[in-house]
Amino acid sequence: MEKRELAIITLKKDAGEIYSEQIRDFLGDNLKINLYSFEEGNITYCNEKLVILSVKLKYEEIASLCSPDTQIIIPKLTFEKSSFNKISKIDKNETVYVYNLSRSMALETVDLIHKLGSGISNLIPCYPEFESIPQNSIVLTPGEEIFIQTDNCEIIDLAYRIIDLSCIVDIAIKLNLEYLIKEDLLKKFMDKIIPTSYITEKLLVTQSKLENQFDFLLSSIDEGIICVSSDGIVQFYSHVAKDILGINENEMIGKYIGEYIKTCDFSKIANNEITHFQKLTKVNNIDINLEIRYTNINLFSGYIIKVTKFYQAEKKQAKLRSQLMNSGNVSKYIFDDIIGNSENILNTKKMAYKMAQSNSSILIIGESGTGKELFAQSIHSSSYRGSGPFVAVNCSTFQDGLLQSELFGYEEGAFTGAKKGGKIGLFELANNGTIFLDEIGEMDLSSQATLLRVIQERQIRKIGSDKVIDVDIRIIAATNRDLKKLVCEGKFRKDLFYRLNVLPLKISPLRERNEDIFLILDSFKKNIDINFKLSDEVIKIFKSYDWEGNIRELRNLAEYCSYLGKNVIEVSDLPEYIIESMESTDYCESLLVKNTNIEIPNFKRSINDYMFVLKKVNEAYINKERIGRRKIYEYAVTEGVFLTEQQIRSVLLELQDYEFIKILSGRGGSIITDKGRDFLEQNK
């Protein structure tokens, strides 16, 4: 919201700063205050719509520097109690001189001291044009330096005057910020100053207290409350009503209610003396439940209007129904539960949050295990349907024909085996909430046609029933398949695809945001209360691994590592499928085309040497141990095989050339490949 601007113009810079600080005590940072002073000479042209001018004689001069619609306030000033206490100690019969910068300002100060009840009858105004003040006199000054002779005089500095409370309230009202003036601030200020009008200040404090209590009462009511007079003029309204109607603070006060609720003729209600009226109507394209009651209490005669967003009452019913059925159909996750700092996932979350504010269908596209349902629940939680039910159904788990009975429900006796009393469908259960259709690509064509009608008509019909049921739901669908390809193959309806694909949301696989892998892994470790570390080699493997199972696969691996009972996870600790998949860009293809009849290569040494080394590498792999040429040499010495450490190194390099083993970098050792195991099996 754009800040209101206020100009404060004073003779002295210090006075302006005091007034500014005082106003900010009440109105905070909700307005911008610009300070000008004649002392600084920085007054040119005032663009502000409200000007506080402390010097009455300068009114014409300042008015000429302002735009025609600028309001200029000459503030009422008063003294703080601490200053006025100094005056009260003076003998009432004394002759007291009151000094200020001009004759008119000195007269104003004398008048103020009289109004505040000083009791001193002989107050004489003085100003710089005076030649001198009689010796041994008492001189009062409101924070101004005295520029005339004051031999042996008692100078009492009352400090700068401050703005009176009634003027503060006037400023707040003109800036539409009066709601910021709270009871505690009023009390604090009243304890500090001498009010110029005791009755006015007392009434302000009392009224503020009553208004705060009334606001507290109204804030505890879900419905919006508007009070209008018999002729339809708005007297007040609650914050809830303000939010429902989408208006600003106090915008409606004093205006005809028909300007804001145009779909209801209030003049007809008043003329016909209707005491109770209820209607479902639209305001700003939102369905509003409107209830109007005539009331006559003490001095007020008019109407109390209760406004409620229609879906709010429906939400409560859906929530109660969900509790009664103990269905557990509620969302558990919000966007903060989606872990990741990569630009990829942050942009996806940002886009998903924007989609949550809409009511259109969303199609989430992503590989298996990427967290499609997590996004769906977060979208639901962040939408206006968040307090309603969230119903998830996996379309691939039902055979053709059975899905419809789950989605739409059925009547008793609709088919053989139907439950007594029938069954409520998931669409009806999701009313006023969200239904999540996972694996939508697996839905049979018959169910697709029925789903299309639900999206178009927003109505369902139970199997075996001739009645239609209105439903207000949002559909979020998800798939890991190419729906466009399925449309081309005739396996998915084109019209349904475009109905669902209003807001497409693509979730990237884990391999495209590998900077998030270790953040997600840490969260899984916390959940299972285990703390292990990864070796540098394992970290490299994780970064280059394909993660075809995505986050679900990473969670499974975290659980697997927790059962190993090791502080550091090495390469040899990893499941075989991870190591095997690193050997080929397409692991599945390598399995399918694998040729088990491996020809014996033309080795440089005896085949027995190669079989010995290969056997030791295989045993280490089975035992999840790391093995290098030095360990193999120790086995050779023990078993009487005549191989030096350098010869073993040459054998390992040659085995790697034939893709029988893979030599890892650093101290990772060597691991046997699938081809190496097949070669061992073939030649054992």
XYZ file of C-alpha atoms in Angstrom, residues 72-422:
351
model
C -3.428 23.009 5.960
C -3.855 22.397 9.690
C -2.793 24.929 12.332
C -2.227 22.510 15.209
C -3.447 23.045 18.743
C -0.438 22.905 21.034
C -0.111 22.060 24.702
C 2.567 21.472 27.335
C 3.783 18.278 28.862
C 2.826 17.799 32.517
C 6.471 18.039 33.584
C 6.671 21.524 32.017
C 3.390 22.709 33.444
C 4.434 21.596 36.926
C 7.087 24.324 36.805
C 4.332 26.939 36.237
C 2.198 25.604 39.096
C 5.019 26.364 41.588
C 4.964 30.085 40.769
C 3.146 32.439 43.160
C -0.209 33.290 41.565
C 0.244 36.991 42.444
C 3.569 37.303 40.649
C 3.988 39.262 37.443
C 5.302 36.749 34.931
C 6.726 37.497 31.493
C 6.021 35.015 28.696
C 8.588 35.114 25.870
C 8.253 33.893 22.259
C 9.648 34.772 18.823
C 6.870 37.220 17.873
C 4.103 39.204 19.541
C 1.354 36.925 18.169
C 3.235 33.783 19.244
C 3.788 35.229 22.718
C 0.073 36.020 22.982
C -0.798 32.455 21.908
C 1.480 31.071 24.618
C -0.091 33.358 27.268
C -3.565 32.253 26.151
C -2.561 28.561 26.372
C -1.146 28.962 29.907
C -4.406 30.614 30.986
C -6.511 27.824 29.385
C -4.506 25.116 31.083
C -5.454 26.629 34.466
C -2.223 28.182 35.734
C -4.120 30.647 37.986
C -1.521 33.390 37.336
C -3.497 36.536 36.570
C -0.669 38.806 35.452
C 0.997 37.170 32.396
C 2.781 39.674 30.148
C 3.755 38.680 26.572
C 7.238 39.708 25.434
C 9.235 39.154 22.251
C 12.518 40.252 20.570
C 11.245 43.845 19.992
C 11.204 44.395 23.779
C 14.251 46.379 24.907
C 14.503 44.618 28.260
C 12.619 42.856 31.018
C 12.673 44.337 34.556
C 15.314 42.925 36.833
C 14.472 40.004 39.158
C 11.420 39.042 37.039
C 10.225 35.546 36.236
C 10.395 34.729 32.499
C 8.722 31.711 30.864
C 9.932 30.533 27.442
C 8.625 27.558 25.396
C 12.046 26.268 24.423
C 13.124 29.499 22.692
C 16.410 31.310 23.235
C 15.761 34.801 24.721
C 17.233 37.658 22.676
C 16.444 40.582 25.049
C 18.064 41.776 28.257
C 17.086 39.733 31.335
C 19.321 40.949 34.163
C 19.009 38.793 37.312
C 15.774 37.272 35.967
C 14.648 33.709 36.731
C 14.358 31.970 33.342
C 12.005 28.947 33.315
C 12.276 26.876 30.130
C 8.996 25.013 29.495
C 10.497 23.171 26.474
C 8.794 23.038 23.109
C 5.036 22.701 23.106
C 3.647 19.481 21.626
C 0.632 18.746 19.459
C -2.640 18.318 21.333
C -4.410 14.940 21.148
C -7.448 16.314 19.309
C -5.119 17.493 16.527
C -3.435 14.067 16.346
C -6.861 12.476 15.871
C -7.725 15.064 13.194
C -4.521 14.206 11.294
C -5.292 10.472 11.504
C -8.843 10.961 10.208
C -7.729 13.111 7.275
C -5.181 10.434 6.314
C -7.671 7.548 6.826
C -5.417 6.128 9.549
C -7.637 6.632 12.594
C -7.825 2.851 13.154
C -4.167 2.988 14.265
C -4.959 5.100 17.339
C -5.247 2.464 20.044
C -6.337 2.679 23.664
C -2.886 1.997 25.114
C -1.370 4.844 23.082
C -4.113 7.233 24.182
C -3.595 6.365 27.831
C 0.179 6.733 27.544
C -0.229 10.144 25.896
C -2.851 11.352 28.376
C -0.475 10.518 31.240
C 2.129 12.754 29.649
C 0.308 15.941 28.548
C -2.102 18.586 29.837
C -5.215 18.285 27.618
C -6.607 21.532 26.201
C -10.127 20.079 26.473
C -10.547 17.544 29.259
C -14.032 16.431 28.157
C -12.932 15.838 24.562
C -9.936 13.754 25.607
C -11.995 11.733 28.109
C -14.605 10.942 25.476
C -11.910 9.898 22.984
C -10.355 7.443 25.427
C -13.738 5.986 26.416
C -14.872 5.658 22.801
C -11.613 3.981 21.775
C -11.969 1.468 24.606
C -15.523 0.594 23.591
C -14.540 0.302 19.919
C -11.651 -2.042 20.732
C -13.947 -4.267 22.790
C -16.545 -4.240 20.009
C -13.912 -5.046 17.351
C -12.702 -7.960 19.488
C -16.250 -9.314 19.666
C -16.819 -8.985 15.895
C -13.440 -10.543 15.044
C -14.527 -13.763 16.777
C -17.469 -14.137 14.374
C -16.845 -15.874 11.030
C -19.572 -13.915 9.226
C -19.157 -10.310 8.120
C -21.417 -7.795 9.926
C -22.645 -4.523 8.383
C -24.880 -2.016 10.199
C -26.971 0.340 8.027
C -29.596 2.940 8.891
C -33.194 2.612 7.725
C -32.347 4.536 4.560
C -29.434 2.185 3.746
C -26.526 4.406 4.863
C -23.630 2.365 6.296
C -22.855 3.156 9.942
C -20.093 0.618 10.559
C -18.878 -2.829 9.426
C -16.549 -5.540 10.682
C -13.115 -6.462 9.312
C -14.541 -9.770 8.060
C -17.153 -7.875 6.002
C -14.388 -5.666 4.632
C -12.410 -8.716 3.470
C -15.436 -10.458 1.947
C -16.515 -7.383 -0.029
C -12.929 -6.510 -0.978
C -13.020 -2.892 0.229
C -10.667 -0.609 2.149
C -10.859 0.490 5.776
C -13.859 2.822 6.349
C -14.524 3.082 2.606
C -18.251 2.352 3.033
C -18.891 4.524 6.092
C -21.564 7.122 5.318
C -22.328 5.675 1.884
C -25.373 3.889 0.490
C -25.028 0.102 0.843
C -26.506 -0.425 -2.624
C -23.299 0.932 -4.158
C -21.440 -2.112 -2.826
C -24.094 -4.851 -2.917
C -25.820 -4.003 -6.179
C -27.684 -7.292 -6.593
C -30.088 -6.514 -3.743
C -32.615 -3.627 -3.725
C -32.461 -2.220 -0.176
C -35.005 0.491 -0.870
C -37.606 -2.209 -1.580
C -36.740 -3.945 1.710
C -37.040 -0.702 3.690
C -40.243 0.493 1.951
C -41.969 -2.867 2.460
C -40.798 -2.939 6.091
C -39.362 -6.454 5.677
C -37.900 -7.564 9.024
C -36.000 -10.600 7.731
C -34.573 -11.260 4.288
C -32.162 -13.940 3.024
C -30.681 -14.389 -0.422
C -27.829 -16.120 -2.268
C -26.266 -13.480 -4.512
C -23.015 -12.520 -6.207
C -20.630 -9.756 -5.172
C -17.434 -9.282 -7.194
C -18.159 -12.634 -8.917
C -18.163 -14.426 -5.543
C -21.204 -16.301 -4.258
C -22.365 -14.544 -1.082
C -24.972 -15.711 1.402
C -26.807 -12.491 2.412
C -28.980 -12.258 5.532
C -30.677 -8.974 6.547
C -32.528 -8.370 9.839
C -34.325 -5.227 11.032
C -33.423 -4.083 14.538
C -34.532 -1.289 16.849
C -32.240 -0.926 19.861
C -32.296 2.198 22.035
C -31.480 5.096 19.711
C -30.646 2.978 16.656
C -33.202 1.872 14.103
C -31.961 0.095 10.998
C -30.687 -3.172 9.567
C -27.975 -5.643 10.529
C -26.590 -7.366 7.421
C -24.717 -10.659 7.729
C -22.533 -11.616 4.725
C -20.849 -15.004 4.314
C -18.956 -16.503 1.415
C -21.166 -19.367 0.315
C -18.384 -21.922 0.178
C -17.375 -21.259 3.816
C -20.523 -22.889 5.171
C -20.041 -25.732 2.702
C -16.444 -26.114 3.868
C -17.570 -26.603 7.449
C -20.050 -29.259 6.368
C -17.376 -31.050 4.345
C -14.977 -30.936 7.278
C -17.573 -32.316 9.668
C -18.541 -34.991 7.154
C -14.896 -35.972 6.800
C -14.551 -36.255 10.585
C -17.761 -38.252 10.943
C -16.699 -40.699 8.253
C -13.193 -40.846 9.709
C -11.950 -40.810 6.137
C -8.635 -39.128 6.777
C -9.048 -37.231 3.519
C -6.986 -34.212 4.485
C -3.786 -32.761 3.097
C -0.710 -33.271 5.265
C 1.879 -31.237 3.380
C 2.627 -27.635 2.485
C 5.234 -26.137 0.140
C 7.753 -25.818 2.997
C 7.810 -29.633 3.188
C 9.216 -29.828 -0.366
C 12.971 -29.900 0.188
C 15.434 -28.355 -2.232
C 17.388 -25.180 -2.954
C 18.044 -25.733 -6.650
C 16.769 -23.089 -9.033
C 14.768 -25.816 -10.732
C 12.694 -26.826 -7.703
C 12.340 -23.246 -6.400
C 10.853 -22.114 -9.718
C 8.511 -25.123 -9.743
C 7.307 -24.330 -6.198
C 6.798 -20.676 -7.132
C 4.729 -21.646 -10.179
C 2.723 -24.202 -8.182
C 1.896 -21.602 -5.525
C 0.522 -19.257 -8.192
C -1.564 -22.122 -9.592
C -2.935 -22.791 -6.099
C -4.662 -19.402 -6.137
C -6.655 -20.417 -9.228
C -9.578 -22.830 -9.406
C -8.610 -24.351 -12.764
C -7.618 -27.983 -13.303
C -3.930 -28.798 -12.933
C -2.002 -31.563 -14.710
C 1.193 -32.545 -12.879
C 3.706 -34.274 -15.148
C 6.699 -36.104 -13.765
C 8.484 -39.419 -13.491
C 7.546 -41.926 -10.837
C 8.843 -40.941 -7.403
C 9.312 -37.206 -8.094
C 6.720 -36.156 -5.483
C 3.642 -35.421 -7.581
C 1.231 -36.043 -4.706
C 3.374 -33.913 -2.385
C 2.928 -31.017 -4.822
C -0.803 -31.753 -5.168
C -1.314 -31.633 -1.389
C 0.747 -28.434 -1.086
C -1.332 -26.787 -3.820
C -4.529 -27.786 -2.016
C -3.222 -26.522 1.358
C -2.308 -23.135 -0.160
C -5.634 -22.679 -1.960
C -8.860 -21.261 -0.568
C -10.046 -24.891 -0.435
C -7.280 -25.697 2.066
C -9.647 -26.393 4.962
C -11.765 -28.689 2.775
C -11.129 -32.371 2.000
C -8.238 -33.658 -0.109
C -9.100 -37.002 -1.705
C -6.429 -38.963 -3.564
C -7.103 -41.930 -5.855
C -4.662 -43.947 -7.966
C -6.434 -44.692 -11.242
C -4.097 -47.593 -12.039
C -5.233 -49.672 -9.040
C -8.776 -50.307 -10.341
C -9.894 -52.597 -13.126
C -12.039 -51.221 -15.949
C -15.520 -50.394 -14.661
C -14.626 -50.517 -10.967
C -13.066 -47.062 -11.008
C -16.419 -45.416 -11.732
C -18.063 -46.971 -8.679
C -15.202 -45.622 -6.550
C -15.303 -42.145 -8.046
C -19.065 -41.659 -8.239
C -20.439 -44.098 -5.663
C -23.474 -46.345 -6.049
C -26.947 -46.941 -4.685
C -27.974 -50.010 -2.729
C -28.638 -52.903 -5.103
C -27.031 -51.158 -8.083
C -25.109 -54.343 -8.916
C -24.323 -57.739 -7.485
C -22.139 -57.357 -4.416
C -23.091 -53.721 -3.811
C -22.950 -52.764 -0.128
C -26.152 -52.381 1.805
C -27.053 -48.713 1.912
C -24.838 -47.961 -1.092
